[in-house]
């Protein structure tokens, strides 16, 4: 990829660098597999199973409004796009993850989503004359850059604090929904793990597996960490003594 | 008092030195204009994040003889730590160009318009290789310096240079310079 080809809103490479194995490790409890963070996405696309095509039928959302969900679907498709590297956040069902988590572990962010999306929609209409989903890809990129950089903050759209905070929150949750354990409702069909070449949680690793792992050739097991009895589930409850996964 | 005087002199010399290193202050003045902006007047929202945030059209004339390449920088000396805050860097503009059309691509994979084929973007203050317009905090108007440089060599520069890197590369090659300075303010 030439240097001129790599810029997107947040380039896929930046996202993978930011997420890497660390994010996977964060949601995948202790494993004896030595992950060195150098897993390359190369070849991952070929390993990815054909994901379900983007939702044509509207999903029944539990917490997001239809307008919020539509905008969020369009945003995550820009943040981690479906491209030559393989499926992205859409196929991973990152929005499904966020929607469910807003009723549980991410419930403290619900108000930030409501206020943030209201301001985001105002910003799109004020500056580009249409809702986000109605904009061209270029204008969507442009909007997200302005929101990410904080330039949208003083526009009068009504972002609470910096628009960059809203962007950061959505990006963080998109990463969780794409690369987290499928148990939580995202990373559908393991497309996120396949994208970064993460072979899955293992409770034991043979020397041969280790060698394959180091070559990036270990076949993914496509299993949730919680398919193993030894791991405790981080529930999507709202506190009250339950484990929570991070925001 | 003596200490203050000496300090002031040192500070002044430092600024003079820095200015000289950057600008070279060539004698030849390029006339810089825009069909949609005027010096000293407020920029249209279209060129800011309060609008579509597209790059404005620019024109220039009176390039010095021997111009082999052109570079354009937009910077705000009222912002940045240290100033200036850079909004736009574009260079490797062919000497045949008489300006920049509006709405240059923000997707670096997209080709530049034919009249500036070969031009590339450097990094602005947000570390983005594209134009991003004024977004000053509410208060006083800020001044946006659209500076055009004429160079005596076709420098073979990679994309995504920072302002400092571009100035280093241009050092000794600037044979003409000009600017126009519109303003922008948020309430």
Short mmCIF file of C-alpha atoms in Angstrom, two decimals:
data_model
loop_
_atom_site.label_atom_id
_atom_site.label_comp_id
_atom_site.label_asym_id
_atom_site.label_seq_id
_atom_site.Cartn_x
_atom_site.Cartn_y
_atom_site.Cartn_z
CA UNK A 1 0.00 0.00 0.00
CA UNK A 2 1.52 3.30 -0.98
CA UNK A 3 1.64 6.13 1.49
CA UNK A 4 -0.91 7.98 -0.57
CA UNK A 5 -3.39 5.16 -0.30
CA UNK A 6 -3.41 4.73 3.40
CA UNK A 7 -5.31 7.68 4.74
CA UNK A 8 -8.90 7.25 5.74
CA UNK A 9 -10.69 8.83 8.65
CA UNK A 10 -8.83 6.54 10.86
CA UNK A 11 -6.93 4.29 8.58
CA UNK A 12 -7.44 0.60 8.97
CA UNK A 13 -3.76 0.27 9.73
CA UNK A 14 -4.02 2.83 12.54
CA UNK A 15 -6.95 0.99 13.97
CA UNK A 16 -5.19 -2.30 13.88
CA UNK A 17 -2.14 -0.73 15.45
CA UNK A 18 -4.31 0.78 18.14
CA UNK A 19 -6.26 -2.35 18.79
CA UNK A 20 -3.75 -5.02 17.99
CA UNK A 21 -3.58 -7.94 20.22
CA UNK A 22 -3.92 -5.79 23.30
CA UNK A 23 -7.61 -5.36 22.78
CA UNK A 24 -8.06 -9.02 22.16
CA UNK A 25 -6.10 -9.80 25.27
CA UNK A 26 -8.27 -7.38 27.18
CA UNK A 27 -11.38 -9.33 26.39
CA UNK A 28 -9.84 -12.75 26.26
CA UNK A 29 -8.83 -13.91 29.72
CA UNK A 30 -5.54 -15.51 30.53
CA UNK A 31 -4.07 -17.69 27.89
CA UNK A 32 -0.80 -19.43 27.59
CA UNK A 33 -0.33 -18.38 24.00
CA UNK A 34 2.50 -15.92 23.72
CA UNK A 35 1.21 -13.06 21.63
CA UNK A 36 3.84 -10.59 20.59
CA UNK A 37 1.65 -7.93 19.08
CA UNK A 38 3.22 -8.44 15.70
CA UNK A 39 0.40 -10.37 14.18
CA UNK A 40 -0.06 -8.99 10.74
CA UNK A 41 -3.39 -8.70 9.02
CA UNK A 42 -1.83 -10.01 5.83
CA UNK A 43 -3.59 -13.13 4.80
CA UNK A 44 -6.35 -12.58 7.29
CA UNK A 45 -8.72 -11.54 4.58
CA UNK A 46 -8.37 -14.87 2.88
CA UNK A 47 -9.06 -16.65 6.14
CA UNK A 48 -12.19 -14.72 6.81
CA UNK A 49 -15.33 -16.66 6.24
CA UNK A 50 -17.81 -14.93 4.04
CA UNK A 51 -19.72 -12.76 6.43
CA UNK A 52 -23.38 -12.23 6.27
CA UNK A 53 -24.10 -9.41 3.91
CA UNK A 54 -24.83 -6.08 5.47
CA UNK A 55 -28.17 -6.05 7.17
CA UNK A 56 -30.81 -5.29 4.63
CA UNK A 57 -33.59 -5.87 7.11
CA UNK A 58 -33.64 -3.58 10.09
CA UNK A 59 -32.50 -5.20 13.26
CA UNK A 60 -34.62 -4.79 16.35
CA UNK A 61 -32.55 -2.56 18.57
CA UNK A 62 -33.04 -2.61 22.29
CA UNK A 63 -31.50 0.69 23.30
CA UNK A 64 -30.59 2.76 20.26
CA UNK A 65 -33.28 4.63 18.41
CA UNK A 66 -33.68 3.87 14.73
CA UNK A 67 -32.10 7.20 13.81
CA UNK A 68 -29.17 6.63 16.14
CA UNK A 69 -28.69 3.11 14.88
CA UNK A 70 -28.71 4.18 11.24
CA UNK A 71 -26.13 6.87 11.90
CA UNK A 72 -24.03 4.51 13.99
CA UNK A 73 -24.11 1.84 11.28
CA UNK A 74 -22.83 4.41 8.80
CA UNK A 75 -20.16 5.62 11.19
CA UNK A 76 -18.74 2.21 12.06
CA UNK A 77 -18.66 1.35 8.36
CA UNK A 78 -16.34 4.32 7.90
CA UNK A 79 -14.22 3.65 10.97
CA UNK A 80 -13.46 0.00 10.22
CA UNK A 81 -14.52 -0.35 6.61
CA UNK A 82 -15.20 -3.43 4.60
CA UNK A 83 -12.42 -3.41 2.06
CA UNK A 84 -9.75 -5.49 0.40
CA UNK A 85 -8.55 -6.63 3.81
CA UNK A 86 -11.87 -8.25 4.49
CA UNK A 87 -15.06 -7.61 6.44
CA UNK A 88 -15.22 -4.68 8.81
CA UNK A 89 -17.28 -3.40 11.70
CA UNK A 90 -20.53 -3.82 9.80
CA UNK A 91 -20.06 -7.54 9.36
CA UNK A 92 -18.75 -7.83 12.91
CA UNK A 93 -22.09 -6.38 14.04
CA UNK A 94 -20.38 -3.78 16.15
CA UNK A 95 -23.61 -1.80 16.36
CA UNK A 96 -25.44 -4.83 17.70
CA UNK A 97 -22.78 -5.08 20.40
CA UNK A 98 -23.07 -1.39 21.28
CA UNK A 99 -26.84 -1.52 21.36
CA UNK A 100 -26.90 -4.45 23.75
CA UNK A 101 -24.08 -3.09 25.90
CA UNK A 102 -25.86 0.26 26.31
CA UNK A 103 -28.45 -1.66 28.29
CA UNK A 104 -25.80 -3.21 30.47
CA UNK A 105 -22.11 -2.65 30.90
CA UNK A 106 -22.11 0.56 28.87
CA UNK A 107 -25.32 1.94 30.34
CA UNK A 108 -23.39 4.84 31.83
CA UNK A 109 -22.74 5.97 28.24
CA UNK A 110 -26.40 5.97 27.21
CA UNK A 111 -26.92 9.65 27.89
CA UNK A 112 -23.69 10.50 26.09
CA UNK A 113 -24.99 8.62 23.05
CA UNK A 114 -28.33 10.44 23.11
CA UNK A 115 -26.80 13.87 23.47
CA UNK A 116 -23.88 13.07 21.19
CA UNK A 117 -25.99 11.78 18.33
CA UNK A 118 -28.39 14.70 18.63
CA UNK A 119 -25.45 17.11 18.32
CA UNK A 120 -23.89 14.99 15.58
CA UNK A 121 -27.08 15.08 13.54
CA UNK A 122 -27.40 18.85 14.01
CA UNK A 123 -23.79 19.26 12.95
CA UNK A 124 -24.30 17.24 9.76
CA UNK A 125 -27.42 19.19 8.81
CA UNK A 126 -25.98 22.60 9.71
CA UNK A 127 -22.72 22.16 7.86
CA UNK A 128 -23.47 19.68 5.06
CA UNK A 129 -27.20 20.09 4.69
CA UNK A 130 -28.27 16.50 5.31
CA UNK A 131 -28.17 13.70 7.82
CA UNK A 132 -25.00 11.65 8.01
CA UNK A 133 -26.44 8.66 6.18
CA UNK A 134 -27.51 10.91 3.31
CA UNK A 135 -24.05 12.39 2.77
CA UNK A 136 -21.54 11.29 0.18
CA UNK A 137 -18.66 9.18 1.42
CA UNK A 138 -16.35 12.17 1.06
CA UNK A 139 -18.61 14.36 3.15
CA UNK A 140 -18.98 11.59 5.72
CA UNK A 141 -15.20 11.41 5.96
CA UNK A 142 -15.02 15.17 6.25
CA UNK A 143 -17.61 15.25 9.03
CA UNK A 144 -15.88 12.54 11.00
CA UNK A 145 -12.54 14.29 10.69
CA UNK A 146 -14.05 17.49 12.04
CA UNK A 147 -15.73 15.65 14.89
CA UNK A 148 -12.63 13.65 15.70
CA UNK A 149 -10.36 16.69 15.68
CA UNK A 150 -12.68 18.70 17.90
CA UNK A 151 -13.21 21.28 15.15
CA UNK A 152 -16.96 20.64 15.33
CA UNK A 153 -17.05 21.65 18.97
CA UNK A 154 -17.50 25.37 18.47
CA UNK A 155 -19.87 25.07 15.52
CA UNK A 156 -23.00 25.62 17.57
CA UNK A 157 -24.23 22.06 17.10
CA UNK A 158 -24.29 21.59 20.83
CA UNK A 159 -21.69 18.96 21.54
CA UNK A 160 -21.30 18.52 25.26
CA UNK A 161 -17.62 19.14 25.85
CA UNK A 162 -15.45 18.44 22.83
CA UNK A 163 -16.82 16.65 19.80
CA UNK A 164 -13.61 14.64 20.04
CA UNK A 165 -14.93 13.02 23.22
CA UNK A 166 -18.00 11.77 21.40
CA UNK A 167 -15.86 10.48 18.55
CA UNK A 168 -13.47 8.77 20.95
CA UNK A 169 -16.33 7.06 22.75
CA UNK A 170 -17.87 5.73 19.54
CA UNK A 171 -14.49 4.62 18.20
CA UNK A 172 -13.69 2.81 21.43
CA UNK A 173 -16.99 0.98 21.43
CA UNK A 174 -16.64 0.18 17.73
CA UNK A 175 -13.31 -1.44 18.46
CA UNK A 176 -14.86 -3.41 21.30
CA UNK A 177 -17.70 -4.54 19.07
CA UNK A 178 -15.37 -5.57 16.27
CA UNK A 179 -12.51 -7.17 18.15
CA UNK A 180 -14.05 -8.23 21.47
CA UNK A 181 -15.12 -11.72 22.36
CA UNK A 182 -18.21 -12.73 20.36
CA UNK A 183 -19.89 -13.63 23.60
CA UNK A 184 -20.65 -9.93 24.05
CA UNK A 185 -22.58 -9.63 20.82
CA UNK A 186 -20.00 -8.30 18.37
CA UNK A 187 -17.15 -9.82 16.37
CA UNK A 188 -19.75 -11.90 14.56
CA UNK A 189 -18.32 -14.97 12.88
CA UNK A 190 -14.97 -13.95 14.39
CA UNK A 191 -14.38 -11.51 11.54
CA UNK A 192 -12.55 -9.11 13.84
CA UNK A 193 -10.13 -11.71 15.10
CA UNK A 194 -9.58 -13.04 11.60
CA UNK A 195 -8.90 -9.50 10.44
CA UNK A 196 -5.99 -9.10 12.82
CA UNK A 197 -4.90 -12.71 12.55
CA UNK A 198 -5.79 -13.62 16.12
CA UNK A 199 -6.14 -17.39 16.27
CA UNK A 200 -8.33 -17.49 19.36
CA UNK A 201 -8.04 -18.29 23.03
CA UNK A 202 -6.27 -21.54 23.85
CA UNK A 203 -5.80 -23.21 27.17
CA UNK A 204 -2.76 -25.10 26.03
CA UNK A 205 -0.39 -24.70 23.16
CA UNK A 206 1.97 -27.32 21.80
CA UNK A 207 5.43 -26.53 20.56
CA UNK A 208 4.21 -27.10 17.02
CA UNK A 209 1.32 -24.69 17.59
CA UNK A 210 3.75 -22.15 18.98
CA UNK A 211 5.89 -22.38 15.86
CA UNK A 212 2.86 -21.99 13.65
CA UNK A 213 1.75 -19.07 15.78
CA UNK A 214 5.08 -17.32 15.32
CA UNK A 215 4.74 -17.74 11.57
CA UNK A 216 1.20 -16.42 11.69
CA UNK A 217 0.02 -19.76 10.34
CA UNK A 218 -1.88 -21.12 13.32
CA UNK A 219 -5.39 -21.92 12.21
CA UNK A 220 -7.96 -19.91 14.16
CA UNK A 221 -10.12 -22.03 16.44
CA UNK A 222 -13.10 -19.68 16.22
CA UNK A 223 -14.13 -20.23 19.81
CA UNK A 224 -15.23 -17.77 22.41
CA UNK A 225 -13.14 -17.65 25.53
CA UNK A 226 -16.26 -18.70 27.37
CA UNK A 227 -16.44 -21.94 25.50
CA UNK A 228 -13.83 -22.89 28.05
CA UNK A 229 -15.30 -23.63 31.46
CA UNK A 230 -12.31 -22.17 33.24
CA UNK A 231 -13.05 -18.58 32.26
CA UNK A 232 -15.46 -16.44 34.19
CA UNK A 233 -17.93 -14.51 32.14
CA UNK A 234 -17.77 -10.77 32.42
CA UNK A 235 -21.46 -10.18 32.45
CA UNK A 236 -23.25 -7.34 30.80
CA UNK A 237 -25.02 -6.50 34.01
CA UNK A 238 -25.15 -3.08 35.53
CA UNK A 239 -22.94 -3.53 38.53
CA UNK A 240 -24.55 -4.95 41.65
CA UNK A 241 -21.71 -7.29 42.31
CA UNK A 242 -21.47 -8.64 38.81
CA UNK A 243 -18.31 -8.54 36.83
CA UNK A 244 -18.24 -5.93 34.15
CA UNK A 245 -16.13 -5.51 31.10
CA UNK A 246 -14.57 -2.17 30.58
CA UNK A 247 -16.00 0.83 28.85
CA UNK B 1 15.69 46.38 34.82
CA UNK B 2 18.96 45.46 33.10
CA UNK B 3 17.95 41.82 33.27
CA UNK B 4 14.62 42.63 31.64
CA UNK B 5 16.28 44.60 28.85
CA UNK B 6 18.76 41.83 28.12
CA UNK B 7 16.01 39.25 28.18
CA UNK B 8 13.90 41.26 25.77
CA UNK B 9 16.83 41.61 23.41
CA UNK B 10 17.53 37.89 23.51
CA UNK B 11 13.92 37.07 22.85
CA UNK B 12 13.77 39.54 19.99
CA UNK B 13 16.92 38.09 18.42
CA UNK B 14 15.55 34.60 18.75
CA UNK B 15 12.42 35.56 16.86
CA UNK B 16 14.38 37.38 14.17
CA UNK B 17 16.63 34.37 13.76
CA UNK B 18 13.74 31.98 13.51
CA UNK B 19 11.93 34.19 11.03
CA UNK B 20 14.97 34.47 8.82
CA UNK B 21 15.51 30.76 8.88
CA UNK B 22 11.96 30.10 7.77
CA UNK B 23 11.16 32.78 5.31
CA UNK B 24 14.36 34.03 3.67
CA UNK B 25 12.32 37.13 2.83
CA UNK B 26 12.81 37.04 -0.93
CA UNK B 27 12.46 40.38 -2.67
CA UNK B 28 10.16 39.14 -5.39
CA UNK B 29 6.56 39.51 -4.35
CA UNK B 30 3.90 37.16 -5.71
CA UNK B 31 0.36 38.52 -5.95
CA UNK B 32 -1.96 36.09 -4.17
CA UNK B 33 -5.73 36.32 -4.55
CA UNK B 34 -8.85 34.23 -4.37
CA UNK B 35 -12.10 34.52 -6.31
CA UNK B 36 -14.04 33.87 -3.11
CA UNK B 37 -11.93 35.40 -0.34
CA UNK B 38 -10.56 38.86 0.29
CA UNK B 39 -7.65 39.94 2.43
CA UNK B 40 -8.81 41.27 5.77
CA UNK B 41 -12.35 39.97 5.31
CA UNK B 42 -14.10 37.02 6.89
CA UNK B 43 -13.75 33.71 5.11
CA UNK B 44 -16.93 31.97 4.01
CA UNK B 45 -18.13 29.16 6.28
CA UNK B 46 -17.76 26.84 3.32
CA UNK B 47 -14.02 26.82 4.01
CA UNK B 48 -14.39 26.01 7.68
CA UNK B 49 -15.83 23.21 9.82
CA UNK B 50 -18.88 25.44 10.28
CA UNK B 51 -19.59 24.59 6.64
CA UNK B 52 -18.37 21.86 4.29
CA UNK B 53 -14.76 22.56 5.17
CA UNK B 54 -13.55 22.40 1.59
CA UNK B 55 -10.33 24.04 0.46
CA UNK B 56 -10.78 27.52 -1.02
CA UNK B 57 -9.79 28.45 -4.56
CA UNK B 58 -6.57 30.44 -4.84
CA UNK B 59 -4.92 32.30 -7.68
CA UNK B 60 -1.51 33.85 -8.04
CA UNK B 61 0.36 35.98 -10.52
CA UNK B 62 3.71 37.70 -10.94
CA UNK B 63 5.71 34.55 -10.36
CA UNK B 64 9.44 35.22 -10.71
CA UNK B 65 11.25 34.02 -13.76
CA UNK B 66 12.85 30.68 -13.16
CA UNK B 67 10.02 29.33 -11.05
CA UNK B 68 10.20 25.55 -11.23
CA UNK B 69 7.76 24.62 -8.50
CA UNK B 70 5.19 26.19 -6.17
CA UNK B 71 4.15 25.50 -2.60
CA UNK B 72 1.25 26.84 -0.57
CA UNK B 73 0.87 26.93 3.20
CA UNK B 74 -2.03 28.25 5.29
CA UNK B 75 -1.19 29.04 8.88
CA UNK B 76 -2.62 30.83 11.89
CA UNK B 77 -0.11 32.67 14.05
CA UNK B 78 -2.79 33.29 16.69
CA UNK B 79 -2.94 29.56 17.49
CA UNK B 80 -0.67 26.60 18.02
CA UNK B 81 1.80 25.75 20.72
CA UNK B 82 4.14 27.01 19.55
CA UNK B 83 2.48 29.01 16.79
CA UNK B 84 1.62 28.79 14.02
CA UNK B 85 -1.19 26.27 13.73
CA UNK B 86 -0.99 24.82 10.23
CA UNK B 87 -4.22 24.37 8.28
CA UNK B 88 -2.90 23.42 4.89
CA UNK B 89 0.31 22.41 3.17
CA UNK B 90 0.41 21.61 -0.51
CA UNK B 91 3.59 21.49 -2.61
CA UNK B 92 5.11 20.08 -5.78
CA UNK B 93 2.65 22.29 -7.62
CA UNK B 94 3.80 22.63 -11.23
CA UNK B 95 5.08 26.08 -12.27
CA UNK B 96 2.44 26.25 -14.99
CA UNK B 97 -0.32 26.43 -12.39
CA UNK B 98 -1.92 29.80 -11.86
CA UNK B 99 -3.81 28.80 -8.76
CA UNK B 100 -5.59 26.05 -6.89
CA UNK B 101 -9.15 25.01 -7.66
CA UNK B 102 -11.56 24.72 -4.75
CA UNK B 103 -12.37 21.48 -2.97
CA UNK B 104 -9.16 19.55 -3.39
CA UNK B 105 -9.51 15.87 -2.47
CA UNK B 106 -9.19 14.79 1.14
CA UNK B 107 -8.78 11.20 0.05
CA UNK B 108 -5.11 10.87 -0.74
CA UNK B 109 -5.86 8.08 -3.17
CA UNK B 110 -7.88 10.49 -5.29
CA UNK B 111 -5.93 12.26 -8.04
CA UNK B 112 -5.28 15.97 -7.93
CA UNK B 113 -6.92 18.10 -10.64
CA UNK B 114 -5.00 18.00 -13.89
CA UNK B 115 -3.80 21.61 -13.66
CA UNK B 116 -1.88 20.78 -10.50
CA UNK B 117 -1.04 17.17 -11.31
CA UNK B 118 1.82 15.97 -9.18
CA UNK B 119 1.00 18.21 -6.23
CA UNK B 120 0.86 16.53 -2.83
CA UNK B 121 -0.39 17.46 0.60
CA UNK B 122 1.75 17.81 3.69
CA UNK B 123 0.58 17.33 7.25
CA UNK B 124 -1.52 20.02 8.81
CA UNK B 125 -1.68 20.66 12.54
CA UNK B 126 -4.07 17.75 12.98
CA UNK B 127 -1.56 15.43 11.30
CA UNK B 128 -3.84 15.08 8.31
CA UNK B 129 -2.55 15.44 4.73
CA UNK B 130 -5.37 17.71 3.60
CA UNK B 131 -6.94 21.12 4.02
CA UNK B 132 -8.81 21.74 7.28
CA UNK B 133 -10.21 25.18 7.77
CA UNK B 134 -10.35 27.63 10.64
CA UNK B 135 -11.88 26.45 13.91
CA UNK B 136 -10.82 29.16 16.34
CA UNK B 137 -12.18 29.35 19.86
CA UNK B 138 -14.92 31.91 20.33
CA UNK B 139 -13.58 35.39 20.73
CA UNK B 140 -11.36 37.54 18.60
CA UNK B 141 -10.91 36.99 14.88
CA UNK B 142 -7.90 34.98 13.79
CA UNK B 143 -5.78 35.77 10.74
CA UNK B 144 -5.19 33.02 8.20
CA UNK B 145 -2.03 33.45 6.15
CA UNK B 146 -2.27 31.78 2.75
CA UNK B 147 1.37 31.90 1.70
CA UNK B 148 2.56 31.05 -1.81
CA UNK B 149 6.22 30.18 -2.41
CA UNK B 150 7.96 30.11 -5.78
CA UNK B 151 10.91 27.72 -5.89
CA UNK B 152 13.85 27.65 -8.28
CA UNK B 153 13.99 23.85 -8.36
CA UNK B 154 11.61 20.98 -8.92
CA UNK B 155 12.14 19.42 -5.52
CA UNK B 156 11.51 15.70 -5.37
CA UNK B 157 9.65 15.63 -2.08
CA UNK B 158 7.53 12.88 -0.57
CA UNK B 159 3.97 13.60 0.55
CA UNK B 160 3.07 14.28 4.17
CA UNK B 161 5.89 16.65 5.06
CA UNK B 162 5.38 18.81 8.12
CA UNK B 163 5.75 22.56 7.94
CA UNK B 164 9.23 22.36 9.41
CA UNK B 165 10.27 19.65 6.97
CA UNK B 166 8.91 21.60 4.03
CA UNK B 167 10.71 24.75 5.10
CA UNK B 168 13.93 22.78 5.50
CA UNK B 169 13.49 21.37 2.00
CA UNK B 170 12.74 24.80 0.51
CA UNK B 171 15.67 26.50 2.20
CA UNK B 172 17.80 28.20 -0.43
CA UNK B 173 15.22 27.64 -3.17
CA UNK B 174 12.62 30.33 -2.45
CA UNK B 175 12.82 32.99 -5.15
CA UNK B 176 9.41 34.56 -4.64
CA UNK B 177 6.76 34.75 -1.96
CA UNK B 178 3.38 36.33 -1.39
CA UNK B 179 0.34 35.93 0.80
CA UNK B 180 -3.24 36.89 1.35
CA UNK B 181 -4.68 37.04 4.86
CA UNK B 182 -8.41 36.64 5.36
CA UNK B 183 -9.91 36.26 8.83
CA UNK B 184 -12.36 34.04 10.65
CA UNK B 185 -14.13 34.30 13.96
CA UNK B 186 -16.50 32.16 15.98
CA UNK B 187 -18.92 33.59 18.48
#
